[in-house]
Amino acid sequence: MEDRKPRLLLGVTGCIAAYKSVELLRFLQKASAEVRVVMTESATEFVGPATFEALTGAPVGTGLFRSAVDPIPHIALAEWCDGFVIAPCTANVMAKLAHGIADDLLTSTALACMAPLMVAPAMNVHMYENAATQANLALLKERGLYIIEPDSGYLACGDVGPGRLPEPAELAQRVMALVQESLAGELAHAEAVQDLADAKVVITAGPTREPIDEVRYLSNYSSGKMGYSLAEAARDRGAAVTLVSGPVSLSCPEGVERVMVTTAQEMLEATMEAAQDAAIVICTAAVADYRPAQVADHKLKKGQDDEALSRLQLVENPDILKTVAQAAGSDQTVVGFAAETDSVVDYGREKLAAKGADLIVANEVGPQKGFGQDTNEVTLISAQGEQSLPSMPKRQLADVIFDAILELRG
Ligand code: C5P
């Protein structure tokens, strides 16, 4: 990217907090962003476009036709910006975003925008807590939009609760951090050596959930961060990536195909299917080793199902890594992880043989180590030897692991 200011598009919707957008704009400009503004018709009832036009020195659009912005304003703005922040965002606009409705300049631009989309909801507490709003919010989060949660406090309508737009200075700080992170990632992406170009990489990530009854399950604390970092690294190096993910709160990295699964059995099926034409398969998922032998078709109740509750019968789950390794051809590289609380390297070496993997990434887990952390300290174990690595961020470690895999593949 050429050396220039980050370009931010600020979307303003029809909410009393729209007056805060003026200050937000000033803070973003002070933080060295070049800002342009789009408004909904309702927003103009709260703040005049002339205010934003004077402050940005650029026309402010609301509609799609006869626009002073550009003959095709929604595409021009979507392509121009490095990030699009909608603050405040009403329940109505959130619903439109969630369902792909594009009936004005702001929502059409959002639909066309490939840059990170940041949404700061602000509304009455009951509107915010309404199941429809929460469902839309969940959908947007799942799709990878950045949601800047509202503050709790006194609202313009007199109610108290979540719904306040955060203070402009804080909002600006968060928006700038997100845009700078995204621009840095883009730069790294553009500069990454494409040494996995044309290779298909399959990665399992996160925990599995094994149902006990309709409301309970067995699982573990895996966050999925290591697997997701590997997916990003492989993508940046040019690979076609399939991420088979258990339930995690991470959003799907852009450009990665994600298959969401719940149980070990589902993860096995999705992984075997994806692995068929893969060059590299990496099993980072913390698969539950056992699952309840039977899943009760009703919620097990104390006093009624005591026998079933106190003696949960378990059966062994399939070992995905082992199954993939056994089925793998000689041109396929299979990598496993070994999380241990002690004798990490010894167990890792045993696992290399027992699972038939080409490489085992062994690490110690426990309080403050491994699960849920952003850093990891591992030893790489293969038939060729061992390499102990210092603690490093998971995204950096992901690249070191791919360097080792490529070396093994020769
Ligand atoms: O046997 P253990 O769980 O310690 O082995 C860890 C490695 O095996 C990890 O790579 C994990 O993803 C994989 N594994 C698997 N299926 C299982 C259990 C573990 O793929 N059922």
Short mmCIF file of C-alpha atoms in Angstrom, two decimals, residues 1-9 28 31-34 78-84 113-118 146 174-192 235-236 254 395:
data_model
loop_
_atom_site.label_atom_id
_atom_site.label_comp_id
_atom_site.label_asym_id
_atom_site.label_seq_id
_atom_site.Cartn_x
_atom_site.Cartn_y
_atom_site.Cartn_z
CA MET A 1 0.00 0.00 0.00
CA GLU A 2 1.29 3.46 -0.82
CA ASP A 3 2.25 5.70 2.09
CA ARG A 4 -0.96 7.59 2.89
CA LYS A 5 -3.39 8.29 5.72
CA PRO A 6 -5.82 5.50 6.66
CA ARG A 7 -9.16 6.15 4.94
CA LEU A 8 -12.23 5.77 7.09
CA LEU A 9 -15.83 5.92 6.05
CA LEU A 28 -10.50 10.27 13.88
CA ALA A 31 -5.62 10.44 14.83
CA SER A 32 -4.50 11.12 11.22
CA ALA A 33 -7.38 9.41 9.38
CA GLU A 34 -8.88 10.78 6.20
CA ALA A 78 -16.78 1.01 -0.61
CA GLU A 79 -13.61 0.81 -2.70
CA TRP A 80 -12.14 4.02 -1.32
CA CYS A 81 -12.17 3.13 2.38
CA ASP A 82 -9.79 1.02 4.50
CA GLY A 83 -12.53 0.65 7.14
CA PHE A 84 -16.21 1.52 7.48
CA CYS A 113 -17.54 -2.99 1.27
CA MET A 114 -14.62 -5.44 1.42
CA ALA A 115 -12.82 -3.48 4.16
CA PRO A 116 -13.47 -4.20 7.87
CA LEU A 117 -16.96 -3.13 8.89
CA MET A 118 -17.29 -1.78 12.43
CA TYR A 146 -16.52 -5.84 14.52
CA ARG A 174 -10.82 1.48 19.03
CA VAL A 175 -11.65 2.24 15.41
CA MET A 176 -8.10 3.41 14.66
CA ALA A 177 -6.62 0.34 16.37
CA LEU A 178 -8.80 -1.98 14.27
CA VAL A 179 -8.02 -0.21 11.00
CA GLN A 180 -4.30 -0.06 11.69
CA GLU A 181 -4.28 -3.76 12.60
CA SER A 182 -6.14 -4.59 9.42
CA LEU A 183 -3.81 -2.47 7.27
CA ALA A 184 -0.75 -4.09 8.90
CA GLY A 185 -2.25 -7.54 8.21
CA GLU A 186 -2.91 -6.57 4.58
CA LEU A 187 0.65 -5.43 4.22
CA ALA A 188 1.98 -8.66 5.73
CA HIS A 189 -0.41 -10.60 3.48
CA ALA A 190 0.81 -8.79 0.39
CA GLU A 191 4.43 -9.32 1.38
CA ALA A 192 4.20 -12.96 2.52
CA ARG A 235 -3.84 -18.28 3.56
CA ASP A 236 -1.21 -15.51 3.61
CA GLU A 254 -11.18 -13.79 5.41
CA ARG A 395 0.39 -16.24 14.61
#
